[in-house]
Amino acid sequence: LPDERSHIHHFHPYPARFSPLIVRGILDGVKPGSVIFDPFAGSGTTLVEARIARCEAWGNDLNPVATLLCRVKAQPVSTRSFEFLQRDLQYLRRFITRALSERTTAQSVRLPKGERLFHPHVYWQLQTIVAAIGRLRHAHNREIFLAALSAIVNRVSLRGADSRPGERRERSIGSRLVPTLFFESADRLLRDLKVFSGLARDGSLRVWQEDARTLPGVPEGSADLIITSPPYGGTYDYAGMHELRNIWLGLDWEPFDRLEIGARRRQHEAEALADFGADVEAVFASLRRVIRSGGRLYWIIADGVVNGKVYRGDELSRKAAEGRGWKPGAVGAVTRQMWSPAERKAYGAKPKQEYLMEFTAG
């Protein structure tokens, strides 16, 4: 297979994003100008591929970091705008270098109380970078460089990997590593944006930050095709893994923390599995409202374990969809690895699978 994370797809870590090749295959032959919608847009895979396919790219996510990434990654930049971005990057290099050498006091970013999240020099350097980005005039340019900062925040923190935000890791971080990583991230983002912008000349972009169970802002009957992958029950805590990014970028993540679907931190609650099933059904209902009659939905979901109980992703999805006006179609499945003894115990002799499911709006 070709490199599935070429150009802008490779930028910014985001666990469990699906392959651009899947989206590319689904969009093959889709009429240019079609409205392609992803209600769980994440890092923008569907939106980027929709723009390249000359379609209207519509996305939604309750995570503010995700919507920022969608606006940055799926919005082509003109040659003239690139010139201003390069000037802004030169300004950031001068400002940050001077401020760090003079040990200038930067604006204060309030972190959660309790555990130490950053070494003192890292905290000060991140504050300096945030202050420098805030001085840029153009709002979209500020978002581009905030995305570059977001890509490195967790790398320089004392928390665990993105998939395990509750863990800690004590490590030494060099005195100049933070600005070095930031400038490398910004350079890479501008380089990738330039490649993407040469591929995506037509279409447009719209991004919402709403609960996928309701989607009040998305017009009724407007989407031609939906391609998405919802959170898998009990698998990740997306709010936890993006908490520090949201704080440093000055974003309000409380609604996302409160309303996240299928969060691992709630998997041991008595009604967790029933709640996940009800949430999936509500999502299918809202998607039926926003898609035109006869439109298609491609849905990627996996089996999972919630509160010690295995759910089958295809069975749960089919049941939820049929009750909300969707006609099931083809299903493809692949076997996935089990990562823990608890998982293997829960599944027993049955395999763990991930599914690509097709539905048609009745």
XYZ file of C-alpha atoms in Angstrom:
362
model
C 0.000 0.000 0.000
C 1.169 3.577 -0.565
C 2.058 5.788 2.381
C -1.293 6.280 4.056
C -0.129 9.293 6.053
C 1.352 11.341 3.245
C 1.401 15.150 3.525
C -0.992 16.629 6.114
C -2.302 13.278 7.465
C 1.021 12.668 9.182
C 0.834 15.863 11.217
C -0.241 15.754 14.906
C -0.713 12.571 16.967
C -4.309 11.333 17.296
C -4.858 7.746 18.544
C -7.241 5.446 16.640
C -7.614 7.607 13.529
C -8.587 5.477 10.567
C -6.629 5.054 7.368
C -6.981 7.729 4.665
C -6.917 4.858 2.161
C -10.330 3.707 3.388
C -11.786 7.171 2.855
C -10.036 7.485 -0.511
C -11.519 4.183 -1.659
C -15.041 5.138 -0.590
C -14.774 8.508 -2.321
C -13.514 6.988 -5.570
C -16.172 7.854 -8.151
C -18.144 10.208 -5.879
C -19.393 13.235 -7.799
C -17.316 16.402 -7.170
C -19.278 18.919 -5.146
C -20.978 16.238 -3.033
C -21.353 17.017 0.659
C -19.209 14.599 2.688
C -19.859 14.684 6.437
C -17.946 13.207 9.384
C -19.684 13.672 12.792
C -16.614 12.355 14.675
C -14.048 14.192 12.575
C -11.098 13.786 14.970
C -7.888 14.934 13.292
C -9.683 15.543 9.966
C -8.888 12.449 7.873
C -12.268 12.405 6.118
C -12.255 16.163 5.555
C -8.779 16.216 4.012
C -9.643 13.406 1.600
C -12.995 15.038 0.757
C -11.221 18.266 -0.197
C -8.782 16.364 -2.410
C -11.779 14.657 -4.071
C -13.187 18.143 -4.903
C -16.101 17.707 -2.488
C -17.686 19.846 0.217
C -16.026 18.764 3.466
C -18.255 18.991 6.548
C -16.997 17.890 9.941
C -18.032 17.886 13.568
C -16.373 16.972 16.846
C -17.053 17.839 20.471
C -13.305 17.990 21.172
C -12.051 21.588 20.647
C -8.582 20.322 19.699
C -10.149 18.178 16.971
C -12.129 21.054 15.475
C -8.995 23.211 15.512
C -7.071 20.507 13.651
C -9.890 20.155 11.110
C -9.911 23.893 10.404
C -6.137 23.905 9.987
C -5.508 20.650 8.132
C -8.452 20.702 5.716
C -8.234 24.372 4.695
C -5.933 24.970 1.689
C -3.709 28.039 1.898
C -3.058 30.372 -1.027
C 0.425 31.314 -2.224
C -0.056 34.821 -0.851
C -1.169 33.477 2.523
C 1.919 31.265 2.660
C 4.081 34.358 2.365
C 2.356 35.839 5.439
C 2.713 32.543 7.299
C 6.448 32.489 6.610
C 6.739 36.082 7.846
C 4.818 35.174 10.991
C 7.101 32.196 11.572
C 10.164 34.423 11.245
C 8.591 36.820 13.749
C 7.922 33.948 16.178
C 11.542 32.792 15.927
C 12.839 36.275 16.768
C 10.327 36.963 19.548
C 10.657 33.575 21.262
C 14.451 33.455 20.987
C 14.799 36.957 22.447
C 12.245 36.357 25.225
C 13.940 33.122 26.299
C 17.418 34.646 26.241
C 16.243 37.658 28.278
C 14.090 35.419 30.537
C 11.092 37.634 29.896
C 8.048 36.891 32.057
C 5.252 35.401 29.916
C 1.511 35.224 30.438
C 0.381 32.697 33.031
C -1.425 29.545 31.907
C -3.268 27.908 34.801
C -2.792 24.152 35.034
C -4.852 21.663 37.082
C -3.902 21.536 40.748
C -2.172 18.506 42.197
C 0.402 16.543 40.219
C 3.336 18.299 38.606
C 2.707 18.229 34.863
C 5.802 19.994 33.481
C 9.332 20.807 34.528
C 9.530 24.516 35.502
C 11.649 25.496 32.498
C 9.287 23.664 30.135
C 6.267 25.427 31.649
C 7.948 28.821 31.199
C 8.965 28.080 27.598
C 5.460 26.924 26.668
C 4.050 30.126 28.186
C 6.464 32.162 26.064
C 5.381 30.369 22.876
C 1.681 30.884 23.675
C 2.294 34.582 24.314
C 4.175 34.925 21.014
C 1.416 33.230 18.999
C -1.159 35.500 20.638
C 0.607 38.532 19.166
C -0.046 37.437 15.555
C -2.658 39.511 13.737
C -4.390 36.938 11.531
C -6.751 34.571 13.382
C -6.228 31.615 11.034
C -2.452 32.004 11.250
C -2.737 31.920 15.041
C -4.687 28.660 14.779
C -2.065 27.150 12.472
C 0.737 27.839 14.943
C -1.404 26.739 17.890
C -1.861 23.422 16.066
C 1.921 23.203 15.750
C 2.191 23.790 19.506
C -0.544 21.242 20.235
C 1.473 18.571 18.438
C 4.302 18.793 20.994
C 2.551 19.597 24.315
C 2.112 16.024 25.494
C 5.629 15.093 24.339
C 7.173 17.556 26.793
C 4.805 16.858 29.682
C 5.310 14.421 32.554
C 2.183 12.468 31.688
C 2.148 9.139 29.874
C 1.504 8.498 26.201
C -1.643 9.831 24.542
C -3.400 6.486 24.912
C -2.548 6.380 28.657
C -2.990 9.951 29.931
C -3.405 8.811 33.542
C 0.127 7.432 33.727
C 3.257 9.445 34.598
C 6.750 9.434 33.189
C 9.689 11.143 34.840
C 12.237 12.229 32.256
C 14.855 14.840 31.583
C 14.023 17.530 29.011
C 16.810 19.692 27.625
C 16.881 23.430 28.236
C 16.181 24.257 24.563
C 14.167 21.208 23.512
C 10.720 22.859 23.691
C 11.349 25.732 21.239
C 13.314 23.365 18.989
C 10.384 20.946 18.836
C 7.917 23.785 18.275
C 9.803 25.227 15.319
C 10.276 21.755 13.828
C 6.523 21.176 14.212
C 5.683 24.541 12.608
C 8.064 23.938 9.699
C 6.594 20.503 9.066
C 3.019 21.798 9.227
C 3.673 24.569 6.704
C 5.455 22.112 4.413
C 2.582 19.620 4.605
C -0.018 22.354 4.133
C 1.721 23.448 0.966
C 1.539 19.933 -0.482
C -2.113 19.538 0.534
C -3.026 22.967 -0.847
C -1.708 21.927 -4.244
C -4.075 18.929 -4.232
C -7.237 20.557 -2.875
C -8.255 23.409 -5.147
C -12.064 23.077 -5.131
C -14.802 22.494 -2.587
C -15.249 24.142 0.792
C -14.983 23.409 4.508
C -17.480 23.663 7.377
C -16.732 22.540 10.930
C -19.089 22.305 13.925
C -18.317 21.612 17.586
C -21.478 19.844 18.725
C -22.701 16.665 20.382
C -23.029 14.018 17.638
C -26.160 12.724 19.352
C -28.051 15.886 18.388
C -26.084 17.957 15.813
C -28.445 20.962 16.092
C -26.400 23.175 13.763
C -26.122 20.777 10.816
C -28.886 21.405 8.234
C -31.482 18.673 7.763
C -31.130 16.473 4.676
C -27.924 18.203 3.610
C -25.251 15.478 3.518
C -24.810 13.190 0.508
C -22.412 10.771 2.161
C -21.242 10.184 5.749
C -17.910 8.528 6.560
C -17.066 8.205 10.234
C -15.720 6.162 13.102
C -17.322 6.754 16.529
C -15.422 6.272 19.795
C -15.192 2.592 20.694
C -16.802 1.850 24.048
C -14.365 1.595 26.947
C -11.276 1.999 24.750
C -9.960 5.569 25.091
C -10.341 8.701 27.183
C -10.084 11.337 24.479
C -10.881 14.124 26.943
C -8.011 12.992 29.165
C -5.482 12.639 26.373
C -6.295 16.125 25.033
C -6.743 17.903 28.391
C -3.323 19.569 28.423
C -3.609 20.584 24.777
C -6.971 22.227 25.419
C -5.571 24.125 28.402
C -2.478 25.432 26.601
C -4.493 26.419 23.543
C -7.031 28.289 25.686
C -9.976 26.100 24.641
C -13.090 25.198 26.635
C -13.033 21.414 26.919
C -15.542 21.016 29.808
C -18.506 20.020 27.562
C -16.322 17.424 25.867
C -15.125 16.064 29.216
C -18.727 15.811 30.425
C -20.380 14.424 27.280
C -17.716 12.168 25.708
C -19.251 8.966 24.322
C -17.860 5.585 25.406
C -15.111 7.004 27.640
C -12.846 4.418 29.269
C -12.942 6.270 32.594
C -16.666 5.392 32.877
C -16.492 1.789 31.698
C -16.923 0.314 35.186
C -20.205 2.118 35.867
C -23.159 -0.259 36.173
C -25.041 1.149 33.191
C -21.998 1.905 31.027
C -22.760 -0.622 28.289
C -26.444 0.292 28.121
C -25.517 3.970 27.995
C -23.069 3.335 25.148
C -25.741 1.496 23.167
C -28.210 4.327 23.737
C -25.611 6.890 22.661
C -24.910 4.990 19.427
C -28.641 4.833 18.696
C -28.954 8.581 19.283
C -26.070 9.181 16.869
C -27.770 7.106 14.173
C -30.946 9.149 14.723
C -29.156 12.471 14.326
C -27.284 11.241 11.247
C -30.551 10.120 9.642
C -31.845 13.671 10.084
C -28.877 15.343 8.408
C -28.477 12.982 5.413
C -30.617 13.108 2.292
C -32.966 10.205 1.498
C -31.020 7.425 -0.189
C -27.696 8.736 1.093
C -25.075 6.329 2.400
C -23.234 5.991 5.687
C -19.891 4.201 6.087
C -19.346 3.343 9.757
C -16.138 1.945 11.286
C -16.439 0.362 14.736
C -14.814 -2.451 16.702
C -15.784 -4.993 19.317
C -15.030 -3.870 22.844
C -15.269 -4.553 26.556
C -17.324 -2.309 28.833
C -17.694 -3.112 32.540
C -16.306 -6.590 31.900
C -18.889 -7.340 29.192
C -18.059 -7.843 25.529
C -20.129 -6.018 22.940
C -20.051 -6.871 19.252
C -19.634 -3.697 17.249
C -21.555 -4.947 14.234
C -24.491 -6.248 16.257
C -24.737 -3.130 18.422
C -24.548 -0.839 15.377
C -27.036 -2.788 13.275
C -29.601 -2.831 16.072
C -29.186 0.910 16.682
C -29.352 1.766 12.964
C -32.392 -0.289 12.030
C -34.468 1.418 14.691
C -33.578 4.839 13.280
C -34.361 4.566 9.584
C -31.172 2.996 8.237
C -30.996 -0.064 5.995
C -27.900 -2.228 6.662
C -25.772 -3.207 3.667
C -22.341 -4.756 3.221
C -20.030 -5.451 6.171
C -16.292 -6.123 6.153
C -14.327 -7.284 9.204
C -10.718 -7.826 10.259
C -9.412 -9.547 13.397
C -7.681 -7.276 15.911
C -5.145 -8.028 18.635
C -6.140 -8.269 22.294
C -3.788 -6.184 24.419
C -4.455 -7.341 27.988
C -5.238 -10.487 30.009
C -8.565 -8.892 30.999
C -9.479 -8.524 27.339
C -8.526 -12.097 26.530
C -10.545 -13.346 29.494
C -13.608 -11.364 28.426
C -13.533 -12.559 24.799
C -12.717 -16.166 25.605
C -12.486 -18.175 22.380
C -14.163 -15.488 20.287
C -12.025 -13.153 18.132
C -11.934 -9.397 18.556
C -12.907 -7.715 15.294
C -13.151 -4.297 13.681
C -15.836 -3.583 11.092
C -16.504 -1.363 8.097
C -20.294 -1.198 7.739
C -22.443 0.329 5.023
C -25.924 1.732 5.633
C -28.439 3.437 3.343
C -30.928 6.070 4.541
C -34.430 4.699 3.957
